[in-house]
Every structure is written in C-alpha cells, then in structure tokens.
Tab-separated table of N, CA and C in Angstrom:
chain	number	residue	atom	x	y	z
Q	126	UNK	N	204.502	-132.649	-65.275
Q	126	UNK	CA	204.995	-133.596	-66.251
Q	126	UNK	C	205.757	-132.879	-67.382
Q	127	UNK	N	205.242	-131.728	-67.782
Q	127	UNK	CA	205.929	-130.970	-68.827
Q	127	UNK	C	207.309	-130.511	-68.365
Q	128	UNK	N	207.400	-130.134	-67.101
Q	128	UNK	CA	208.682	-129.699	-66.560
Q	128	UNK	C	209.672	-130.866	-66.517
Q	129	UNK	N	209.202	-132.050	-66.146
Q	129	UNK	CA	210.064	-133.240	-66.165
Q	129	UNK	C	210.502	-133.580	-67.595
Q	130	UNK	N	209.578	-133.452	-68.543
Q	130	UNK	CA	209.917	-133.669	-69.946
Q	130	UNK	C	210.999	-132.679	-70.392
Q	131	UNK	N	210.835	-131.430	-70.030
Q	131	UNK	CA	211.803	-130.397	-70.381
Q	131	UNK	C	213.178	-130.727	-69.802
Q	132	UNK	N	213.224	-131.103	-68.530
Q	132	UNK	CA	214.505	-131.420	-67.875
Q	132	UNK	C	215.154	-132.647	-68.521
Q	133	UNK	N	214.355	-133.678	-68.781
Q	133	UNK	CA	214.896	-134.882	-69.428
Q	133	UNK	C	215.445	-134.595	-70.817
Q	134	UNK	N	214.694	-133.839	-71.602
Q	134	UNK	CA	215.127	-133.479	-72.946
Q	134	UNK	C	216.370	-132.586	-72.908
Q	135	UNK	N	216.435	-131.714	-71.934
Q	135	UNK	CA	217.606	-130.848	-71.775
Q	135	UNK	C	218.854	-131.677	-71.461
Q	136	UNK	N	218.719	-132.668	-70.584
Q	136	UNK	CA	219.852	-133.546	-70.258
Q	136	UNK	C	220.312	-134.333	-71.490
Q	137	UNK	N	219.364	-134.852	-72.246
Q	137	UNK	CA	219.704	-135.583	-73.468
Q	137	UNK	C	220.427	-134.665	-74.444
Q	138	UNK	N	219.926	-133.455	-74.591
Q	138	UNK	CA	220.548	-132.488	-75.497
Q	138	UNK	C	221.973	-132.162	-75.072
Q	139	UNK	N	222.180	-131.951	-73.777
Q	139	UNK	CA	223.526	-131.631	-73.276
Q	139	UNK	C	224.480	-132.792	-73.557
Q	140	UNK	N	224.047	-134.010	-73.268
Q	140	UNK	CA	224.891	-135.174	-73.530
Q	140	UNK	C	225.179	-135.346	-75.015
Q	141	UNK	N	224.180	-135.128	-75.826
Q	141	UNK	CA	224.342	-135.278	-77.268
Q	141	UNK	C	225.308	-134.248	-77.840
Q	142	UNK	N	225.156	-132.995	-77.446
Q	142	UNK	CA	226.054	-131.938	-77.936
Q	142	UNK	C	227.478	-132.185	-77.426
Q	143	UNK	N	227.588	-132.611	-76.173
Q	143	UNK	CA	228.913	-132.924	-75.630
Q	143	UNK	C	229.571	-134.050	-76.419
Q	144	UNK	N	228.796	-135.085	-76.714
Q	144	UNK	CA	229.326	-136.191	-77.512
Q	144	UNK	C	229.736	-135.750	-78.905
Q	145	UNK	N	228.941	-134.892	-79.522
Q	145	UNK	CA	229.274	-134.386	-80.858
Q	145	UNK	C	230.540	-133.542	-80.853
Q	146	UNK	N	230.674	-132.701	-79.850
Q	146	UNK	CA	231.874	-131.865	-79.751
Q	146	UNK	C	233.105	-132.723	-79.501
Q	147	UNK	N	232.975	-133.690	-78.581
Q	147	UNK	CA	234.103	-134.586	-78.318
Q	147	UNK	C	234.461	-135.403	-79.550
Q	148	UNK	N	233.443	-135.829	-80.307
Q	148	UNK	CA	233.702	-136.562	-81.544
Q	148	UNK	C	234.455	-135.719	-82.562
Q	149	UNK	N	234.095	-134.439	-82.655
Q	149	UNK	CA	234.772	-133.552	-83.602
Q	149	UNK	C	236.203	-133.263	-83.157
Q	150	UNK	N	236.384	-133.056	-81.860
Q	150	UNK	CA	237.707	-132.721	-81.335
Q	150	UNK	C	238.654	-133.916	-81.409
Q	151	UNK	N	238.141	-135.091	-81.058
Q	151	UNK	CA	238.989	-136.276	-80.983
Q	151	UNK	C	238.939	-137.154	-82.231
Q	152	UNK	N	238.479	-136.623	-83.331
Q	152	UNK	CA	238.430	-137.384	-84.581
Q	152	UNK	C	239.809	-137.923	-84.967
Q	153	UNK	N	240.885	-137.150	-84.807
Q	153	UNK	CA	242.212	-137.692	-85.154
Q	153	UNK	C	242.635	-138.880	-84.271
Q	154	UNK	N	242.130	-138.958	-83.054
Q	154	UNK	CA	242.505	-140.054	-82.164
Q	154	UNK	C	241.599	-141.273	-82.337
Q	155	UNK	N	240.806	-141.269	-83.380
Q	155	UNK	CA	239.879	-142.363	-83.643
Q	155	UNK	C	240.612	-143.692	-83.783
Q	156	UNK	N	241.724	-143.672	-84.483
Q	156	UNK	CA	242.473	-144.910	-84.709
Q	156	UNK	C	243.049	-145.468	-83.407
Q	157	UNK	N	243.520	-144.606	-82.533
Q	157	UNK	CA	244.060	-145.078	-81.252
Q	157	UNK	C	242.981	-145.754	-80.410
Q	158	UNK	N	241.812	-145.157	-80.364
Q	158	UNK	CA	240.701	-145.740	-79.613
Q	158	UNK	C	240.261	-147.067	-80.202
Q	159	UNK	N	240.262	-147.134	-81.517
Q	159	UNK	CA	239.902	-148.384	-82.185
Q	159	UNK	C	240.932	-149.465	-81.887
Q	160	UNK	N	242.204	-149.090	-81.861
Q	160	UNK	CA	243.262	-150.067	-81.554
Q	160	UNK	C	243.077	-150.670	-80.164
Q	161	UNK	N	242.752	-149.832	-79.182
Q	161	UNK	CA	242.544	-150.338	-77.820
Q	161	UNK	C	241.377	-151.320	-77.760
Q	162	UNK	N	240.310	-150.975	-78.430
Q	162	UNK	CA	239.136	-151.846	-78.445
Q	162	UNK	C	239.442	-153.166	-79.142
Q	163	UNK	N	240.173	-153.093	-80.233
Q	163	UNK	CA	240.472	-154.304	-80.996
Q	163	UNK	C	241.446	-155.217	-80.259
Q	164	UNK	N	242.339	-154.654	-79.451
Q	164	UNK	CA	243.260	-155.493	-78.675
Q	164	UNK	C	242.486	-156.357	-77.684
Q	165	UNK	N	241.486	-155.771	-77.049
Q	165	UNK	CA	240.665	-156.535	-76.110
Q	165	UNK	C	239.877	-157.623	-76.842
Q	166	UNK	N	239.357	-157.290	-78.015
Q	166	UNK	CA	238.583	-158.261	-78.785
Q	166	UNK	C	239.475	-159.378	-79.330
Q	167	UNK	N	240.739	-159.063	-79.638
Q	167	UNK	CA	241.664	-160.078	-80.156
Q	167	UNK	C	241.895	-161.177	-79.122
Q	168	UNK	N	241.896	-160.819	-77.855
Q	168	UNK	CA	242.044	-161.824	-76.797
Q	168	UNK	C	240.868	-162.801	-76.804
Q	169	UNK	N	239.686	-162.295	-77.111
Q	169	UNK	CA	238.509	-163.161	-77.173
Q	169	UNK	C	238.564	-164.099	-78.380
Q	170	UNK	N	239.157	-163.646	-79.470
Q	170	UNK	CA	239.271	-164.514	-80.647
Q	170	UNK	C	240.178	-165.710	-80.373
Q	171	UNK	N	241.158	-165.521	-79.508
Q	171	UNK	CA	242.086	-166.598	-79.170
Q	171	UNK	C	241.572	-167.471	-78.024
Q	172	UNK	N	240.564	-166.985	-77.308
Q	172	UNK	CA	240.079	-167.663	-76.109
Q	172	UNK	C	239.233	-168.887	-76.397
Q	173	UNK	N	238.959	-169.640	-75.324
Q	173	UNK	CA	238.157	-170.855	-75.435
Q	173	UNK	C	236.937	-170.843	-74.521
Q	174	UNK	N	236.660	-169.739	-73.844
Q	174	UNK	CA	235.522	-169.670	-72.938
Q	174	UNK	C	234.217	-169.607	-73.739
Q	175	UNK	N	233.113	-169.759	-73.041
Q	175	UNK	CA	231.801	-169.710	-73.700
Q	175	UNK	C	231.537	-168.319	-74.282
Q	176	UNK	N	231.908	-167.284	-73.531
Q	176	UNK	CA	231.769	-165.908	-74.008
Q	176	UNK	C	232.623	-165.684	-75.261
Q	177	UNK	N	233.836	-166.218	-75.239
Q	177	UNK	CA	234.729	-166.078	-76.395
Q	177	UNK	C	234.141	-166.769	-77.621
Q	178	UNK	N	233.516	-167.916	-77.438
Q	178	UNK	CA	232.906	-168.645	-78.568
Q	178	UNK	C	231.793	-167.825	-79.212
Q	179	UNK	N	230.999	-167.134	-78.389
Q	179	UNK	CA	229.930	-166.293	-78.930
Q	179	UNK	C	230.504	-165.128	-79.729
Q	180	UNK	N	231.552	-164.517	-79.199
Q	180	UNK	CA	232.199	-163.408	-79.907
Q	180	UNK	C	232.807	-163.909	-81.212
Q	181	UNK	N	233.423	-165.072	-81.175
Q	181	UNK	CA	234.043	-165.636	-82.372
Q	181	UNK	C	233.008	-165.908	-83.463
Q	182	UNK	N	231.876	-166.440	-83.059
Q	182	UNK	CA	230.831	-166.735	-84.036
Q	182	UNK	C	230.302	-165.449	-84.675
Q	183	UNK	N	230.080	-164.428	-83.861
Q	183	UNK	CA	229.615	-163.142	-84.385
Q	183	UNK	C	230.666	-162.504	-85.280
Q	184	UNK	N	231.916	-162.597	-84.867
Q	184	UNK	CA	232.988	-161.995	-85.648
Q	184	UNK	C	233.156	-162.705	-86.986
Q	185	UNK	N	232.953	-164.021	-87.003
Q	185	UNK	CA	233.052	-164.772	-88.259
Q	185	UNK	C	231.981	-164.287	-89.234
Q	186	UNK	N	230.764	-164.034	-88.750
Q	186	UNK	CA	229.699	-163.514	-89.616
Q	186	UNK	C	230.084	-162.140	-90.164
Q	187	UNK	N	230.659	-161.307	-89.297
Q	187	UNK	CA	231.091	-159.976	-89.740
Q	187	UNK	C	232.176	-160.086	-90.806
Q	188	UNK	N	233.114	-160.994	-90.604
Q	188	UNK	CA	234.209	-161.174	-91.566
Q	188	UNK	C	233.682	-161.595	-92.933
Q	189	UNK	N	232.700	-162.473	-92.959
Q	189	UNK	CA	232.138	-162.913	-94.231
Q	189	UNK	C	231.406	-161.776	-94.926
Q	190	UNK	N	230.682	-160.962	-94.176
Q	190	UNK	CA	229.967	-159.832	-94.769
Q	190	UNK	C	230.925	-158.735	-95.221
Q	191	UNK	N	231.951	-158.472	-94.415
Q	191	UNK	CA	232.889	-157.397	-94.726
Q	191	UNK	C	234.049	-157.814	-95.606
Q	192	UNK	N	234.143	-159.103	-95.909
Q	192	UNK	CA	235.238	-159.653	-96.718
Q	192	UNK	C	236.590	-159.255	-96.145
Q	193	UNK	N	236.752	-159.532	-94.847
Q	193	UNK	CA	237.991	-159.219	-94.154
Q	193	UNK	C	238.342	-160.376	-93.235
Q	194	UNK	N	239.545	-160.330	-92.666
Q	194	UNK	CA	239.994	-161.428	-91.813
Q	194	UNK	C	240.738	-160.874	-90.602
Q	195	UNK	N	240.351	-161.332	-89.419
Q	195	UNK	CA	241.040	-160.918	-88.200
Q	195	UNK	C	240.760	-159.485	-87.843
Q	196	UNK	N	241.399	-159.047	-86.791
Q	196	UNK	CA	241.198	-157.679	-86.333
Q	196	UNK	C	242.280	-156.757	-86.861
Q	197	UNK	N	243.517	-157.098	-86.577
Q	197	UNK	CA	244.640	-156.257	-86.989
Q	197	UNK	C	245.676	-157.061	-87.764
Q	198	UNK	N	245.938	-158.279	-87.306
Q	198	UNK	CA	246.991	-159.115	-87.901
Q	198	UNK	C	246.435	-160.264	-88.717
Q	199	UNK	N	245.268	-160.103	-89.280
Q	199	UNK	CA	244.688	-161.134	-90.126
Q	199	UNK	C	244.395	-162.414	-89.362
Q	200	UNK	N	244.701	-163.525	-89.991
Q	200	UNK	CA	244.409	-164.842	-89.415
Q	200	UNK	C	245.172	-165.083	-88.120
Q	201	UNK	N	246.285	-164.402	-87.921
Q	201	UNK	CA	247.080	-164.576	-86.687
Q	201	UNK	C	246.322	-164.126	-85.441
Q	202	UNK	N	245.335	-163.252	-85.590
Q	202	UNK	CA	244.541	-162.809	-84.451
Q	202	UNK	C	243.715	-163.948	-83.851
Q	203	UNK	N	243.469	-164.990	-84.637
Q	203	UNK	CA	242.667	-166.108	-84.168
Q	203	UNK	C	243.485	-167.125	-83.377
Q	204	UNK	N	244.803	-167.041	-83.441
Q	204	UNK	CA	245.670	-167.953	-82.694
Q	204	UNK	C	245.392	-169.401	-83.024
Q	205	UNK	N	245.217	-170.225	-82.000
Q	205	UNK	CA	244.976	-171.652	-82.216
Q	205	UNK	C	243.557	-171.920	-82.728
Q	206	UNK	N	242.704	-170.932	-82.724
Q	206	UNK	CA	241.332	-171.093	-83.226
Q	206	UNK	C	241.226	-170.831	-84.725
Q	207	UNK	N	242.352	-170.688	-85.419
Q	207	UNK	CA	242.320	-170.325	-86.841
Q	207	UNK	C	241.708	-171.410	-87.722
Q	208	UNK	N	241.585	-172.625	-87.223
Q	208	UNK	CA	240.957	-173.695	-88.000
Q	208	UNK	C	239.553	-174.013	-87.513
Q	209	UNK	N	239.000	-173.170	-86.657
Q	209	UNK	CA	237.639	-173.389	-86.158
Q	209	UNK	C	236.643	-173.273	-87.298
Q	210	UNK	N	235.514	-173.952	-87.135
Q	210	UNK	CA	234.465	-173.953	-88.156
Q	210	UNK	C	233.201	-173.348	-87.558
Q	211	UNK	N	232.630	-172.356	-88.259
Q	211	UNK	CA	231.375	-171.728	-87.870
Q	211	UNK	C	230.444	-171.756	-89.064
Q	212	UNK	N	229.246	-172.279	-88.888
Q	212	UNK	CA	228.248	-172.376	-89.966
Q	212	UNK	C	228.815	-173.064	-91.204
Q	213	UNK	N	229.615	-174.088	-90.994
Q	213	UNK	CA	230.140	-174.871	-92.100
Q	213	UNK	C	231.331	-174.261	-92.826
Q	214	UNK	N	231.857	-173.163	-92.333
Q	214	UNK	CA	233.018	-172.522	-92.970
Q	214	UNK	C	234.107	-172.318	-91.944
Q	215	UNK	N	235.342	-172.498	-92.397
Q	215	UNK	CA	236.473	-172.220	-91.514
Q	215	UNK	C	236.634	-170.707	-91.368
Q	216	UNK	N	237.327	-170.313	-90.315
Q	216	UNK	CA	237.550	-168.902	-90.021
Q	216	UNK	C	238.230	-168.218	-91.212
Q	217	UNK	N	237.692	-167.072	-91.605
Q	217	UNK	CA	238.233	-166.222	-92.678
Q	217	UNK	C	238.195	-166.870	-94.061
Q	218	UNK	N	237.503	-167.970	-94.185
Q	218	UNK	CA	237.508	-168.676	-95.472
Q	218	UNK	C	236.863	-167.821	-96.553
Q	219	UNK	N	237.532	-167.772	-97.671
Q	219	UNK	CA	237.137	-166.926	-98.786
Q	219	UNK	C	236.386	-167.771	-99.823
Q	220	UNK	N	235.215	-167.312	-100.239
Q	220	UNK	CA	234.448	-168.037	-101.246
Q	220	UNK	C	235.078	-167.863	-102.621
Q	221	UNK	N	234.701	-168.740	-103.527
Q	221	UNK	CA	235.302	-168.751	-104.863
Q	221	UNK	C	235.085	-167.439	-105.605
Q	222	UNK	N	233.908	-166.824	-105.440
Q	222	UNK	CA	233.636	-165.569	-106.159
Q	222	UNK	C	234.586	-164.449	-105.730
Q	223	UNK	N	235.027	-164.468	-104.465
Q	223	UNK	CA	235.965	-163.452	-103.989
Q	223	UNK	C	237.392	-163.772	-104.413
Q	224	UNK	N	237.688	-165.043	-104.608
Q	224	UNK	CA	239.020	-165.430	-105.070
Q	224	UNK	C	239.272	-164.865	-106.461
Q	225	UNK	N	238.233	-164.863	-107.280
Q	225	UNK	CA	238.356	-164.339	-108.642
Q	225	UNK	C	238.534	-162.825	-108.645
Q	226	UNK	N	238.052	-162.151	-107.601
Q	226	UNK	CA	238.190	-160.692	-107.491
Q	226	UNK	C	239.503	-160.292	-106.832
Q	227	UNK	N	240.371	-161.253	-106.553
Q	227	UNK	CA	241.687	-161.023	-105.960
Q	227	UNK	C	241.598	-160.422	-104.556
Q	228	UNK	N	240.607	-160.868	-103.785
Q	228	UNK	CA	240.454	-160.414	-102.406
Q	228	UNK	C	241.056	-161.406	-101.413
Q	229	UNK	N	241.598	-162.500	-101.920
Q	229	UNK	CA	242.040	-163.589	-101.052
Q	229	UNK	C	243.471	-164.017	-101.394
Q	230	UNK	N	244.057	-164.787	-100.456
Q	230	UNK	CA	245.341	-165.424	-100.718
Q	230	UNK	C	245.347	-166.814	-100.086
Q	231	UNK	N	246.246	-167.641	-100.571
Q	231	UNK	CA	246.313	-169.027	-100.112
Q	231	UNK	C	247.019	-169.106	-98.760
Q	232	UNK	N	246.382	-169.805	-97.811
Q	232	UNK	CA	246.927	-169.976	-96.465
Q	232	UNK	C	246.552	-171.372	-95.991
Q	233	UNK	N	247.526	-172.214	-95.772
Q	233	UNK	CA	247.318	-173.584	-95.287
Q	233	UNK	C	246.228	-174.319	-96.068
Q	234	UNK	N	246.400	-174.440	-97.346
Q	234	UNK	CA	245.496	-175.189	-98.230
Q	234	UNK	C	244.084	-174.618	-98.323
Q	235	UNK	N	243.906	-173.362	-98.000
Q	235	UNK	CA	242.608	-172.710	-98.185
Q	235	UNK	C	242.838	-171.238	-98.464
Q	236	UNK	N	241.838	-170.627	-99.044
Q	236	UNK	CA	241.927	-169.200	-99.338
Q	236	UNK	C	241.265	-168.405	-98.219
Q	237	UNK	N	241.952	-167.345	-97.790
Q	237	UNK	CA	241.403	-166.454	-96.772
Q	237	UNK	C	241.488	-165.012	-97.283
Q	238	UNK	N	240.697	-164.137	-96.659
Q	238	UNK	CA	240.652	-162.736	-97.076
Q	238	UNK	C	241.972	-162.023	-96.746
Q	239	UNK	N	242.378	-161.119	-97.634
Q	239	UNK	CA	243.624	-160.361	-97.455
Q	239	UNK	C	243.473	-159.237	-96.434
Q	240	UNK	N	242.412	-158.468	-96.573
Q	240	UNK	CA	242.244	-157.240	-95.781
Q	240	UNK	C	241.886	-157.559	-94.329
Q	241	UNK	N	242.506	-156.813	-93.402
Q	241	UNK	CA	242.131	-156.958	-91.993
Q	241	UNK	C	240.855	-156.151	-91.745
Q	242	UNK	N	240.086	-156.579	-90.768
Q	242	UNK	CA	238.825	-155.896	-90.468
Q	242	UNK	C	239.068	-154.524	-89.841
Q	243	UNK	N	240.230	-154.326	-89.237
Q	243	UNK	CA	240.553	-153.017	-88.668
Q	243	UNK	C	240.554	-151.963	-89.766
Q	244	UNK	N	241.156	-152.285	-90.894
Q	244	UNK	CA	241.196	-151.366	-92.027
Q	244	UNK	C	239.786	-151.044	-92.498
Q	245	UNK	N	238.964	-152.070	-92.581
Q	245	UNK	CA	237.582	-151.892	-93.015
Q	245	UNK	C	236.810	-150.998	-92.046
Q	246	UNK	N	236.925	-151.266	-90.752
Q	246	UNK	CA	236.224	-150.474	-89.734
Q	246	UNK	C	236.704	-149.022	-89.711
Q	247	UNK	N	238.012	-148.840	-89.797
Q	247	UNK	CA	238.579	-147.497	-89.752
Q	247	UNK	C	238.129	-146.666	-90.950
Q	248	UNK	N	238.133	-147.266	-92.136
Q	248	UNK	CA	237.663	-146.556	-93.327
Q	248	UNK	C	236.192	-146.174	-93.191
Q	249	UNK	N	235.389	-147.108	-92.668
Q	249	UNK	CA	233.965	-146.841	-92.492
Q	249	UNK	C	233.744	-145.685	-91.519
Q	250	UNK	N	234.428	-145.718	-90.390
Q	250	UNK	CA	234.249	-144.670	-89.384
Q	250	UNK	C	234.713	-143.309	-89.892
Q	251	UNK	N	235.847	-143.279	-90.576
Q	251	UNK	CA	236.349	-142.000	-91.089
Q	251	UNK	C	235.411	-141.419	-92.142
Q	252	UNK	N	234.873	-142.288	-92.996
Q	252	UNK	CA	233.974	-141.819	-94.040
Q	252	UNK	C	232.660	-141.298	-93.478
Q	253	UNK	N	232.178	-141.959	-92.451
Q	253	UNK	CA	230.838	-141.660	-91.958
Q	253	UNK	C	230.802	-140.799	-90.699
Q	254	UNK	N	231.942	-140.412	-90.172
Q	254	UNK	CA	231.972	-139.604	-88.952
Q	254	UNK	C	231.285	-138.259	-89.159
Q	255	UNK	N	231.495	-137.634	-90.300
Q	255	UNK	CA	230.862	-136.347	-90.577
Q	255	UNK	C	229.341	-136.496	-90.666
Q	256	UNK	N	228.889	-137.592	-91.259
Q	256	UNK	CA	227.452	-137.838	-91.376
Q	256	UNK	C	226.847	-138.052	-89.990
Q	257	UNK	N	227.527	-138.838	-89.163
Q	257	UNK	CA	227.041	-139.111	-87.810
Q	257	UNK	C	226.949	-137.822	-87.000
Q	258	UNK	N	227.980	-136.982	-87.096
Q	258	UNK	CA	227.960	-135.718	-86.355
Q	258	UNK	C	226.885	-134.784	-86.902
Q	259	UNK	N	226.681	-134.786	-88.211
Q	259	UNK	CA	225.625	-133.961	-88.810
Q	259	UNK	C	224.245	-134.372	-88.327
Q	260	UNK	N	224.010	-135.672	-88.257
Q	260	UNK	CA	222.729	-136.169	-87.758
Q	260	UNK	C	222.543	-135.783	-86.292
Q	261	UNK	N	223.611	-135.911	-85.507
Q	261	UNK	CA	223.526	-135.568	-84.074
Q	261	UNK	C	223.182	-134.095	-83.894
Q	262	UNK	N	223.827	-133.208	-84.643
Q	262	UNK	CA	223.539	-131.785	-84.498
Q	262	UNK	C	222.178	-131.428	-85.104
Q	263	UNK	N	221.750	-132.135	-86.149
Q	263	UNK	CA	220.411	-131.932	-86.704
Q	263	UNK	C	219.330	-132.311	-85.701
Q	264	UNK	N	219.551	-133.421	-84.998
Q	264	UNK	CA	218.607	-133.832	-83.964
Q	264	UNK	C	218.611	-132.841	-82.806
Q	265	UNK	N	219.758	-132.232	-82.554
Q	265	UNK	CA	219.844	-131.242	-81.475
Q	265	UNK	C	218.931	-130.057	-81.771
Q	266	UNK	N	218.821	-129.657	-83.030
Q	266	UNK	CA	217.934	-128.553	-83.404
Q	266	UNK	C	216.480	-128.929	-83.104
Q	267	UNK	N	216.108	-130.162	-83.447
Q	267	UNK	CA	214.743	-130.628	-83.179
Q	267	UNK	C	214.488	-130.680	-81.675
Q	268	UNK	N	215.484	-131.106	-80.918
Q	268	UNK	CA	215.341	-131.161	-79.463
Q	268	UNK	C	215.189	-129.770	-78.860
Q	269	UNK	N	215.893	-128.795	-79.401
Q	269	UNK	CA	215.748	-127.413	-78.919
Q	269	UNK	C	214.324	-126.936	-79.171
Q	270	UNK	N	213.768	-127.272	-80.333
Q	270	UNK	CA	212.372	-126.907	-80.604
Q	270	UNK	C	211.437	-127.574	-79.591
Q	271	UNK	N	211.710	-128.826	-79.259
Q	271	UNK	CA	210.922	-129.526	-78.247
Q	271	UNK	C	211.030	-128.850	-76.899
Q	272	UNK	N	212.228	-128.384	-76.563
Q	272	UNK	CA	212.416	-127.653	-75.301
Q	272	UNK	C	211.599	-126.357	-75.279
Q	273	UNK	N	211.647	-125.632	-76.372
Q	273	UNK	CA	210.925	-124.352	-76.453
Q	273	UNK	C	209.424	-124.585	-76.335
Q	274	UNK	N	208.903	-125.554	-77.102
Q	274	UNK	CA	207.467	-125.819	-77.066
Q	274	UNK	C	207.010	-126.321	-75.695
Q	275	UNK	N	207.790	-127.198	-75.068
Q	275	UNK	CA	207.379	-127.712	-73.761
Q	275	UNK	C	207.404	-126.601	-72.705
Q	276	UNK	N	208.380	-125.700	-72.794
Q	276	UNK	CA	208.434	-124.599	-71.825
Q	276	UNK	C	207.291	-123.614	-72.071
Q	277	UNK	N	206.952	-123.379	-73.329
Q	277	UNK	CA	205.814	-122.500	-73.631
Q	277	UNK	C	204.514	-123.084	-73.075
Q	278	UNK	N	204.315	-124.386	-73.264
Q	278	UNK	CA	203.123	-125.043	-72.718
Q	278	UNK	C	203.108	-124.976	-71.195
Q	279	UNK	N	204.262	-125.207	-70.596
Q	279	UNK	CA	204.368	-125.159	-69.139
Q	279	UNK	C	203.996	-123.762	-68.620
Q	280	UNK	N	204.513	-122.763	-69.281
Q	280	UNK	CA	204.219	-121.377	-68.857
Q	280	UNK	C	202.738	-121.042	-69.052
Q	281	UNK	N	202.122	-121.528	-70.139
Q	281	UNK	CA	200.703	-121.278	-70.379
Q	281	UNK	C	199.841	-121.934	-69.304
Q	282	UNK	N	200.224	-123.137	-68.872
Q	282	UNK	CA	199.472	-123.831	-67.826
Q	282	UNK	C	199.602	-123.078	-66.511
Q	283	UNK	N	200.785	-122.530	-66.215
Q	283	UNK	CA	201.016	-121.789	-64.975
Q	283	UNK	C	200.150	-120.520	-64.916
Q	284	UNK	N	199.897	-119.894	-66.052
Q	284	UNK	CA	199.103	-118.654	-66.095
Q	284	UNK	C	197.636	-118.927	-65.806
Q	285	UNK	N	197.151	-120.080	-66.179
Q	285	UNK	CA	195.733	-120.394	-65.985
Q	285	UNK	C	195.580	-120.929	-64.632
C-alpha cells in the first residue's frame, strides 16, 4: 500500500510540476487561450437550448457580482437574448448604486455595465497567476516530503 501511495503521489507531483512549468512558460499566451474559451461561451449566450439557458443564468449571476457585461463585446454577446430576465433583472442590468459610481451607461432605456467580463477575468488571472504558481510549487515541496517519508517507511517494512 505504501508503494502504491508513493507511485500515486509521484504521478500527482509530476503532473503538478508540469502544469506549473507550462503555466510559467505560456503566461504570455493567457489572453489567446481566454479568447478561445470565451468565443465558445459567447455562442451559448446567444443560444436557446436548455444547456444554454443554464449557462446564461450562471453568467448573469457572475456579471452582477463582477459588475461587468458580456464576454468580449458587452451586451452584443447576448444577441437576441439581451432582454432576457434572470432573477427579476434583465441581462447586464446595472443597479442604482453602480450608476452613481459611473460603472454603467444607458442602453435601450436601461443602464448596463460598461466593462466587459473578459477584461475582468484577464486582470484577475494576470494578477493571481504568480500566486497560483507559488501555491503549486509550495505544495510540490510538501509532496516531495510525503514521497520521502513513504519510501522510508516502505524500506523499513522491507527490512523487517
């Protein structure tokens, strides 16, 4: 069992270090990868399927929390669904407190958020990428200690 634990932990460590290295190397291409992901999600915002409705509802909650609208092109990303209502609010609808903070603009007789969510996501990822990689490499040190201890225990059992 200790040997299986060692092998499993070793595989996790290899994958984690590989992911951290790839994250560090491809950090400049972060925006391109985000663009590809957001293009696929934009199709769901315009869609009418049951799956699309679930994504739209979740995205509306994210927009209200992040004070942003749409993925890349603001309200235009919603297409014909731009007047949909979720939890009693229209898509991208800006509350009065945000209007006073100049986070909104007037669009078809209602206020919507100015900032696109792509900008918000990209800023968040760029700011926190170093922290995420630091945590990953910090955990790798703990995993190496786990590998050493499990192998020491395994060797002690083999001697007896």
